[in-house]
Short mmCIF file of C-alpha atoms (C1' of nucleotides) in Angstrom, two decimals:
data_model
loop_
_atom_site.label_atom_id
_atom_site.label_comp_id
_atom_site.label_asym_id
_atom_site.label_seq_id
_atom_site.Cartn_x
_atom_site.Cartn_y
_atom_site.Cartn_z
CA MET A 64 -36.01 19.89 19.41
CA ALA A 65 -38.17 22.21 21.47
CA ASP A 66 -37.80 25.18 19.18
CA GLY A 67 -36.09 25.57 15.88
CA ARG A 68 -32.85 27.41 16.04
CA GLY A 69 -32.90 30.32 18.39
CA VAL A 70 -29.59 31.50 17.09
CA SER A 71 -30.13 34.99 18.36
CA SER A 72 -29.65 34.01 21.96
CA GLN A 73 -26.04 33.21 22.57
CA THR A 74 -26.69 31.42 25.79
CA GLY A 75 -28.80 28.60 26.95
CA GLU A 76 -29.75 25.10 26.11
CA ASN A 77 -30.32 25.89 22.48
CA LEU A 78 -26.65 25.58 21.86
CA LEU A 79 -26.10 22.51 23.96
CA PHE A 80 -25.29 20.64 20.79
CA LEU A 81 -22.31 22.92 20.32
CA THR A 82 -20.48 22.14 23.55
CA ASP A 83 -16.99 20.77 23.28
CA GLU A 84 -18.17 17.49 24.70
CA GLN A 85 -20.90 17.20 22.11
CA LEU A 86 -18.46 18.01 19.37
CA ARG A 87 -16.00 15.45 20.65
CA GLN A 88 -18.69 12.84 20.61
CA ALA A 89 -19.60 13.77 17.08
CA ILE A 90 -15.98 13.42 16.05
CA GLU A 91 -15.89 9.94 17.50
CA ALA A 92 -19.20 9.07 15.90
CA MET A 93 -17.81 10.14 12.57
CA PHE A 94 -14.75 8.00 13.08
CA PHE A 95 -16.58 4.86 14.10
CA ALA A 96 -19.27 5.26 11.49
CA TYR A 97 -16.77 5.68 8.70
CA ARG A 98 -15.18 2.45 9.77
CA GLY A 99 -18.49 0.71 9.34
CA PHE A 100 -19.10 2.55 6.13
CA THR A 101 -16.00 1.11 4.47
CA ALA A 102 -15.97 -2.27 6.18
CA ASP A 103 -18.19 -4.19 3.77
CA PRO A 104 -16.52 -3.24 0.49
CA ASP A 105 -13.14 -3.68 2.14
CA ARG A 106 -13.97 -7.25 2.96
CA ILE A 107 -14.80 -7.95 -0.65
CA LEU A 108 -11.77 -6.17 -2.05
CA VAL A 109 -9.32 -7.95 0.19
CA ASP A 110 -9.92 -11.19 -1.68
CA MET A 111 -8.95 -9.63 -4.96
CA ALA A 112 -5.70 -7.72 -5.14
CA TYR A 113 -7.59 -4.47 -4.72
CA GLY A 114 -7.87 -1.81 -2.05
CA ARG A 115 -10.00 1.14 -1.17
CA ALA A 116 -8.36 3.26 -3.84
CA HIS A 117 -9.64 0.91 -6.52
CA HIS A 118 -13.10 1.05 -5.08
CA ARG A 119 -13.16 4.81 -5.15
CA ALA A 120 -11.99 4.91 -8.76
CA ILE A 121 -14.58 2.36 -9.80
CA HIS A 122 -17.31 4.20 -7.95
CA PHE A 123 -16.70 7.53 -9.62
CA ILE A 124 -16.09 6.12 -13.08
CA ASN A 125 -19.43 4.42 -12.79
CA ARG A 126 -20.98 7.57 -11.52
CA ALA A 127 -19.54 9.83 -14.18
CA PRO A 128 -18.97 7.63 -17.23
CA GLY A 129 -16.61 9.08 -19.79
CA THR A 130 -14.90 11.23 -17.20
CA THR A 131 -11.31 12.17 -17.88
CA VAL A 132 -8.32 11.30 -15.76
CA ASN A 133 -7.95 14.89 -14.73
CA ASN A 134 -11.53 15.16 -13.65
CA LEU A 135 -11.24 11.99 -11.62
CA LEU A 136 -8.15 13.39 -9.99
CA GLY A 137 -10.15 16.29 -8.68
CA LEU A 138 -12.89 14.06 -7.33
CA LEU A 139 -10.56 11.69 -5.56
CA GLY A 140 -8.12 14.26 -4.28
CA VAL A 141 -5.02 12.22 -4.98
CA THR A 142 -2.02 12.76 -7.21
CA LYS A 143 -2.04 11.51 -10.75
CA GLN A 144 0.80 9.13 -10.02
CA SER A 145 -1.30 7.57 -7.34
CA LEU A 146 -4.38 7.35 -9.50
CA ASN A 147 -2.39 6.10 -12.44
CA ARG A 148 -1.17 3.07 -10.56
CA VAL A 149 -4.72 2.14 -9.66
CA LEU A 150 -6.04 2.84 -13.13
CA ARG A 151 -3.29 0.81 -14.75
CA THR A 152 -4.23 -2.32 -12.87
CA LEU A 153 -7.94 -1.79 -13.44
CA ILE A 154 -7.38 -1.40 -17.18
CA ALA A 155 -5.01 -4.36 -17.30
CA ASP A 156 -7.58 -6.48 -15.51
CA GLY A 157 -10.25 -5.46 -17.96
CA LEU A 158 -12.49 -3.59 -15.53
CA VAL A 159 -11.97 -0.14 -16.96
CA GLN A 160 -11.71 1.04 -20.51
CA SER A 161 -9.73 4.09 -21.59
CA GLN A 162 -10.65 5.88 -24.79
CA VAL A 163 -8.70 8.65 -26.45
CA GLY A 164 -10.84 11.75 -26.64
CA LYS A 165 -12.42 12.61 -29.99
CA SER A 166 -12.40 16.36 -29.81
CA ASP A 167 -9.33 16.54 -27.61
CA LYS A 168 -6.98 13.65 -28.21
CA ARG A 169 -4.94 14.41 -25.12
CA GLU A 170 -7.78 13.31 -22.92
CA ARG A 171 -8.65 9.78 -21.94
CA HIS A 172 -12.27 9.02 -21.28
CA LEU A 173 -12.89 6.32 -18.72
CA HIS A 174 -15.69 3.76 -18.73
CA LEU A 175 -16.40 0.61 -16.82
CA THR A 176 -16.44 -2.59 -18.83
CA GLU A 177 -19.08 -5.18 -18.23
CA ALA A 178 -16.82 -6.86 -15.69
CA GLY A 179 -16.20 -3.49 -14.08
CA ARG A 180 -19.88 -2.83 -13.74
CA THR A 181 -20.35 -6.20 -12.15
CA LEU A 182 -17.74 -5.49 -9.52
CA GLU A 183 -19.11 -2.02 -8.94
CA GLN A 184 -22.52 -3.49 -8.37
CA THR A 185 -21.17 -6.02 -5.90
CA LEU A 186 -19.30 -3.40 -3.94
CA SER A 187 -22.00 -0.82 -3.88
CA ASP A 188 -24.66 -3.37 -3.02
CA ALA A 189 -22.71 -4.21 0.09
CA GLN A 190 -22.26 -0.60 1.02
CA ARG A 191 -25.80 0.40 0.26
CA MET A 192 -27.19 -2.46 2.28
CA ARG A 193 -25.71 -1.03 5.43
CA MET A 194 -26.73 2.49 4.47
CA ARG A 195 -30.26 1.38 3.76
CA ALA A 196 -30.57 -0.38 7.08
CA ALA A 197 -29.24 2.64 8.93
CA PHE A 198 -31.55 4.99 7.05
CA ARG A 199 -34.56 2.81 7.60
CA ASP A 200 -33.91 2.57 11.32
CA ALA A 201 -33.18 6.24 11.70
CA GLY A 202 -36.12 7.53 9.71
CA PRO A 203 -36.52 10.23 7.05
CA GLU A 204 -36.00 13.23 9.27
CA ALA A 205 -32.78 11.89 10.72
CA VAL A 206 -31.61 11.14 7.20
CA ALA A 207 -32.34 14.67 6.08
CA GLY A 208 -30.38 16.02 9.03
CA PHE A 209 -27.58 13.62 8.35
CA ARG A 210 -27.18 14.85 4.81
CA THR A 211 -27.46 18.48 5.75
CA VAL A 212 -24.64 18.21 8.24
CA LEU A 213 -22.43 16.20 5.90
CA GLU A 214 -22.85 18.72 3.13
CA THR A 215 -22.08 21.57 5.46
CA MET A 216 -18.98 19.80 6.66
CA MET A 217 -17.41 19.45 3.20
CA ASP A 218 -14.84 21.79 1.77
CA PRO A 219 -16.58 24.16 -0.64
CA GLU A 220 -14.79 22.62 -3.58
CA MET A 221 -15.96 19.15 -2.67
CA ARG A 222 -19.45 20.49 -2.17
CA HIS A 223 -19.46 21.57 -5.79
CA SER A 224 -18.26 18.22 -7.04
CA TYR A 225 -20.86 16.55 -4.90
CA ALA A 226 -23.63 18.74 -6.25
CA ARG A 227 -22.66 18.12 -9.83
CA LEU A 228 -22.65 14.37 -9.36
CA LYS A 229 -26.01 14.65 -7.71
CA GLU A 230 -27.49 16.37 -10.73
CA ASN A 231 -26.02 13.75 -13.02
CA GLY A 232 -27.50 10.90 -11.13
CA ALA A 233 -30.88 12.39 -10.46
CA MET B 234 -30.15 4.66 -12.53
CA ALA B 235 -32.88 6.65 -10.99
CA ASP B 236 -35.02 3.64 -10.43
CA GLY B 237 -35.81 2.89 -6.85
CA ARG B 238 -35.86 -0.15 -4.72
CA GLY B 239 -37.85 1.70 -2.15
CA VAL B 240 -40.55 2.37 -4.64
CA SER B 241 -41.39 -1.28 -4.79
CA SER B 242 -42.78 -0.91 -1.32
CA GLN B 243 -46.44 -0.11 -0.88
CA THR B 244 -45.85 3.06 1.02
CA GLY B 245 -44.31 4.93 -1.88
CA GLU B 246 -43.06 8.38 -1.19
CA ASN B 247 -42.35 7.75 2.43
CA LEU B 248 -39.39 5.68 1.40
CA LEU B 249 -38.07 8.00 -1.25
CA PHE B 250 -35.00 8.51 0.89
CA LEU B 251 -34.22 4.82 0.47
CA THR B 252 -33.89 4.77 -3.30
CA ASP B 253 -30.63 3.56 -4.74
CA GLU B 254 -29.94 7.02 -6.04
CA GLN B 255 -30.46 8.55 -2.61
CA LEU B 256 -28.21 5.96 -1.07
CA ARG B 257 -25.52 6.57 -3.67
CA GLN B 258 -25.64 10.24 -2.93
CA ALA B 259 -25.33 9.55 0.76
CA ILE B 260 -22.30 7.38 0.10
CA GLU B 261 -20.67 10.20 -1.80
CA ALA B 262 -21.62 12.70 0.88
CA MET B 263 -19.98 10.48 3.44
CA PHE B 264 -16.85 10.26 1.34
CA PHE B 265 -16.50 13.97 0.71
CA ALA B 266 -17.43 14.95 4.24
CA TYR B 267 -14.89 12.62 5.75
CA ARG B 268 -12.25 14.25 3.61
CA GLY B 269 -13.16 17.59 5.11
CA PHE B 270 -13.37 16.06 8.55
CA THR B 271 -9.74 14.96 8.50
CA ALA B 272 -8.32 17.81 6.43
CA ASP B 273 -7.58 20.27 9.23
CA PRO B 274 -5.70 17.98 11.62
CA ASP B 275 -3.89 16.46 8.64
CA ARG B 276 -2.56 19.85 7.70
CA ILE B 277 -1.14 20.31 11.17
CA LEU B 278 0.32 16.84 11.40
CA VAL B 279 2.11 17.03 8.10
CA ASP B 280 4.54 19.55 9.54
CA MET B 281 5.55 17.20 12.28
CA ALA B 282 6.58 13.68 11.37
CA TYR B 283 3.13 12.46 12.30
CA GLY B 284 0.13 11.11 10.45
CA ARG B 285 -3.48 10.32 11.02
CA ALA B 286 -2.64 7.24 13.05
CA HIS B 287 -0.86 9.38 15.60
CA HIS B 288 -3.82 11.67 15.82
CA ARG B 289 -6.18 8.81 16.49
CA ALA B 290 -3.96 7.40 19.20
CA ILE B 291 -3.61 10.78 20.87
CA HIS B 292 -7.32 11.38 20.66
CA PHE B 293 -8.31 8.17 22.39
CA ILE B 294 -5.56 8.27 24.99
CA ASN B 295 -6.78 11.71 25.92
CA ARG B 296 -10.32 10.48 25.95
CA ALA B 297 -9.66 7.38 28.04
CA PRO B 298 -6.61 8.14 30.17
CA GLY B 299 -4.88 5.12 31.61
CA THR B 300 -6.22 2.87 28.90
CA THR B 301 -4.15 -0.19 28.03
CA VAL B 302 -2.60 -0.93 24.67
CA ASN B 303 -5.04 -3.75 24.20
CA ASN B 304 -8.01 -1.57 24.87
CA LEU B 305 -6.74 1.04 22.48
CA LEU B 306 -6.34 -1.67 19.87
CA GLY B 307 -10.02 -2.40 20.03
CA LEU B 308 -10.95 1.24 19.65
CA LEU B 309 -8.67 1.87 16.71
CA GLY B 310 -9.24 -1.39 14.90
CA VAL B 311 -5.65 -1.99 13.89
CA THR B 312 -3.14 -4.65 14.76
CA LYS B 313 -1.08 -4.18 17.86
CA GLN B 314 2.12 -4.13 15.83
CA SER B 315 0.82 -1.20 13.87
CA LEU B 316 -0.24 0.67 16.96
CA ASN B 317 3.03 -0.12 18.63
CA ARG B 318 5.08 1.71 16.05
CA VAL B 319 2.95 4.80 16.49
CA LEU B 320 3.07 4.54 20.24
CA ARG B 321 6.82 4.09 20.24
CA THR B 322 7.40 7.37 18.46
CA LEU B 323 4.89 9.21 20.62
CA ILE B 324 6.59 7.91 23.77
CA ALA B 325 10.06 8.68 22.41
CA ASP B 326 8.92 12.21 21.60
CA GLY B 327 7.57 12.67 25.09
CA LEU B 328 3.91 13.05 24.17
CA VAL B 329 2.71 9.83 25.73
CA GLN B 330 3.66 8.12 28.94
CA SER B 331 3.52 4.36 29.40
CA GLN B 332 3.20 2.87 32.87
CA VAL B 333 3.53 -0.77 33.74
CA GLY B 334 0.31 -1.98 35.28
CA LYS B 335 0.24 -2.42 39.05
CA SER B 336 -2.08 -5.37 39.35
CA ASP B 337 -1.11 -6.87 36.00
CA LYS B 338 2.43 -6.14 34.99
CA ARG B 339 1.84 -7.24 31.43
CA GLU B 340 -0.32 -4.22 30.82
CA ARG B 341 0.86 -0.73 29.94
CA HIS B 342 -1.34 2.16 30.98
CA LEU B 343 -1.18 5.11 28.65
CA HIS B 344 -1.40 8.81 29.50
CA LEU B 345 -0.73 12.02 27.64
CA THR B 346 2.09 14.15 28.96
CA GLU B 347 1.71 17.90 29.17
CA ALA B 348 3.16 18.21 25.67
CA GLY B 349 0.80 15.52 24.48
CA ARG B 350 -2.18 17.35 25.88
CA THR B 351 -1.05 20.50 24.14
CA LEU B 352 -0.89 18.78 20.77
CA GLU B 353 -4.21 17.08 21.37
CA GLN B 354 -5.75 20.43 22.08
CA THR B 355 -4.32 21.93 18.91
CA LEU B 356 -5.56 19.08 16.75
CA SER B 357 -8.99 18.81 18.23
CA ASP B 358 -9.47 22.56 18.19
CA ALA B 359 -8.98 22.51 14.45
CA GLN B 360 -11.33 19.62 13.99
CA ARG B 361 -13.96 20.95 16.33
CA MET B 362 -13.92 24.31 14.64
CA ARG B 363 -15.16 22.80 11.42
CA MET B 364 -17.65 20.61 13.26
CA ARG B 365 -18.95 23.57 15.18
CA ALA B 366 -19.43 25.64 12.06
CA ALA B 367 -21.24 22.80 10.33
CA PHE B 368 -23.45 22.17 13.34
CA ARG B 369 -24.27 25.82 13.75
CA ASP B 370 -25.25 26.18 10.13
CA ALA B 371 -27.25 22.99 10.03
CA GLY B 372 -29.16 23.53 13.25
CA PRO B 373 -30.02 21.30 16.21
CA GLU B 374 -32.48 19.06 14.45
CA ALA B 375 -30.12 18.27 11.63
CA VAL B 376 -27.43 17.55 14.18
CA ALA B 377 -29.66 15.15 16.05
CA GLY B 378 -30.44 13.34 12.81
CA PHE B 379 -26.80 13.30 11.87
CA ARG B 380 -25.85 11.57 15.06
CA THR B 381 -28.70 9.13 14.92
CA VAL B 382 -27.72 7.95 11.47
CA LEU B 383 -24.03 7.72 12.33
CA GLU B 384 -24.75 5.63 15.38
CA THR B 385 -26.99 3.33 13.43
CA MET B 386 -24.36 2.92 10.78
CA MET B 387 -21.67 1.66 13.13
CA ASP B 388 -20.83 -1.97 13.70
CA PRO B 389 -22.46 -3.07 16.95
CA GLU B 390 -19.10 -3.50 18.58
CA MET B 391 -18.08 0.03 17.70
CA ARG B 392 -21.40 1.28 18.94
CA HIS B 393 -20.56 -0.13 22.35
CA SER B 394 -17.14 1.47 22.42
CA TYR B 395 -18.68 4.72 21.36
CA ALA B 396 -21.31 4.57 24.08
CA ARG B 397 -18.77 3.84 26.77
CA LEU B 398 -16.60 6.76 25.76
CA LYS B 399 -19.66 8.93 25.76
CA GLU B 400 -20.43 8.05 29.35
CA ASN B 401 -16.87 8.75 30.37
CA GLY B 402 -16.85 12.18 28.84
CA ALA B 403 -20.25 13.26 29.94
"C1'" DG C 279 5.05 28.46 -37.47
"C1'" DA C 280 7.43 28.83 -32.80
"C1'" DG C 281 6.61 28.77 -28.13
"C1'" DT C 282 3.66 27.82 -24.36
"C1'" DT C 283 0.23 25.32 -21.98
"C1'" DT C 284 -2.54 21.24 -21.06
"C1'" DA C 285 -3.42 16.22 -20.46
"C1'" DC C 286 -1.49 12.17 -19.62
"C1'" DG C 287 2.01 8.77 -18.45
"C1'" DT C 288 6.23 7.22 -16.05
"C1'" DC C 289 10.56 6.82 -13.22
"C1'" DA C 290 12.92 7.52 -8.87
"C1'" DG C 291 12.70 8.06 -3.98
"C1'" DG C 292 10.54 8.46 0.33
"C1'" DG C 293 6.87 8.48 3.96
"C1'" DT C 294 3.01 6.58 6.74
"C1'" DT C 295 0.13 2.75 7.73
"C1'" DG C 296 -0.97 -1.67 7.72
"C1'" DT C 297 0.15 -6.77 7.79
"C1'" DT C 298 2.47 -11.44 9.35
"C1'" DG C 299 5.76 -13.90 11.97
"C1'" DA C 300 8.68 -14.59 15.85
"C1'" DC C 301 9.85 -13.28 20.48
"C1'" DT C 302 9.77 -11.97 25.77
"C1'" DT C 303 7.44 -11.26 29.92
"C1'" DT C 304 3.78 -12.08 32.86
"C1'" DC C 305 -0.30 -14.27 34.49
"C1'" DC C 306 -3.21 -18.12 35.51
"C1'" DA C 307 -4.99 -22.62 35.88
"C1'" DA C 308 -4.53 -27.67 35.58
"C1'" DT D 4 5.26 -26.43 38.54
"C1'" DT D 5 4.41 -26.55 34.14
"C1'" DG D 6 2.01 -25.41 30.04
"C1'" DG D 7 -1.00 -22.29 27.78
"C1'" DA D 8 -2.75 -17.82 27.08
"C1'" DA D 9 -2.44 -12.89 27.16
"C1'" DA D 10 0.07 -8.28 26.70
"C1'" DG D 11 3.39 -6.16 24.59
"C1'" DT D 12 7.65 -5.62 21.51
"C1'" DC D 13 10.76 -6.02 17.42
"C1'" DA D 14 11.73 -7.00 12.47
"C1'" DA D 15 10.62 -7.52 7.69
"C1'" DC D 16 7.52 -6.60 4.11
"C1'" DA D 17 3.54 -4.79 1.23
"C1'" DA D 18 0.07 -1.25 0.01
"C1'" DC D 19 -0.86 3.27 -0.87
"C1'" DC D 20 0.10 7.88 -1.32
"C1'" DC D 21 3.21 11.77 -1.90
"C1'" DT D 22 6.83 14.98 -4.21
"C1'" DG D 23 9.76 16.01 -7.98
"C1'" DA D 24 11.33 15.45 -12.46
"C1'" DC D 25 10.98 14.09 -17.12
"C1'" DG D 26 8.78 12.86 -21.64
"C1'" DT D 27 5.17 12.83 -25.22
"C1'" DA D 28 1.46 14.32 -27.73
"C1'" DA D 29 -1.98 17.59 -28.65
"C1'" DA D 30 -3.99 22.07 -28.23
"C1'" DC D 31 -3.67 26.88 -27.88
"C1'" DT D 32 -1.52 31.66 -28.55
"C1'" DC D 33 0.84 35.09 -30.57
#
DNA sequence: GAGTTTACGTCAGGGTTGTTGACTTTCCAA
DNA sequence: TTGGAAAGTCAACAACCCTGACGTAAACTC
């Protein structure tokens, strides 16, 4: 707060935010906040036969329409058997559409159907509402800091995926 | 959808960080960052027969020594049957000690054994290392913002638990 | 054109985590 | 003292994810 980041000096109050106690608190904050983060969509999904895995699939298919199964696998960080089970139910229920690739027929391109988009909207509305409230209360600078830390915390590979999605959406 | 809900407000650019697109990005950041956040302890736990649930139990028992099962339940947000299974293995493996309450014999007070503390240290070292690196790179102001947003994002009940733990540790 | 690689799907088997339901022990209050 | 509530435990089951292996079709390579 007082001064920027006096990294050069190893000692002193500058690095108070790096004490073990501070880090422990941050770990707990991350844990509790993530609980809140997923709570709203979870409540909606529980009424259907769906779980968090379905939400994640729907989110990223919406975010990167036409994405292939393989690409989605990388984003979600699960095995294809795991994803396949989720995808199968979503396709069977008419929320997701799978198209054989034109240039490469081995690939399946995934899109949300109208019903899929509706559910996606419902879920993400709930999640964004909480986010928006938190962001509004915390203010722009806190939000900027929030995102900086989150991005720094990711694995490099995830950071790349994240950046690419960001460009898409922007 | 780069349109913005925030834009509808009179203040314009001030609320740019509240656009749907910004919020979507934050949701993804949260998702990817949490993956990184749990990755290191997960790698360690996979070698033992343990999972993330064990880690969480160990973390909070270490953080609030002598806590009761019921209290832990509230922190973890799972059913007591679920926690019990985890606790049973931890006790059987000699990582956690369960003492019948003195004033109320229905209660069990939980402590880490020496072996439990060792494992806790190993796990939290790994997790803190990543946190520390992220915090160092992001700088104190970003860290402050990070924590502000996380705290605002929690359910009120979790916020109370979080605050109480914070006082304990400080 | 034969052999290899890639993308996708599926079956079998197992693990952790979570749930509900039923139970014991202990406490407390009518 | 008796009935209800609370704390904890045990058992059965479902969801989700994982590994490993196999199969098919299409693309690529030599």
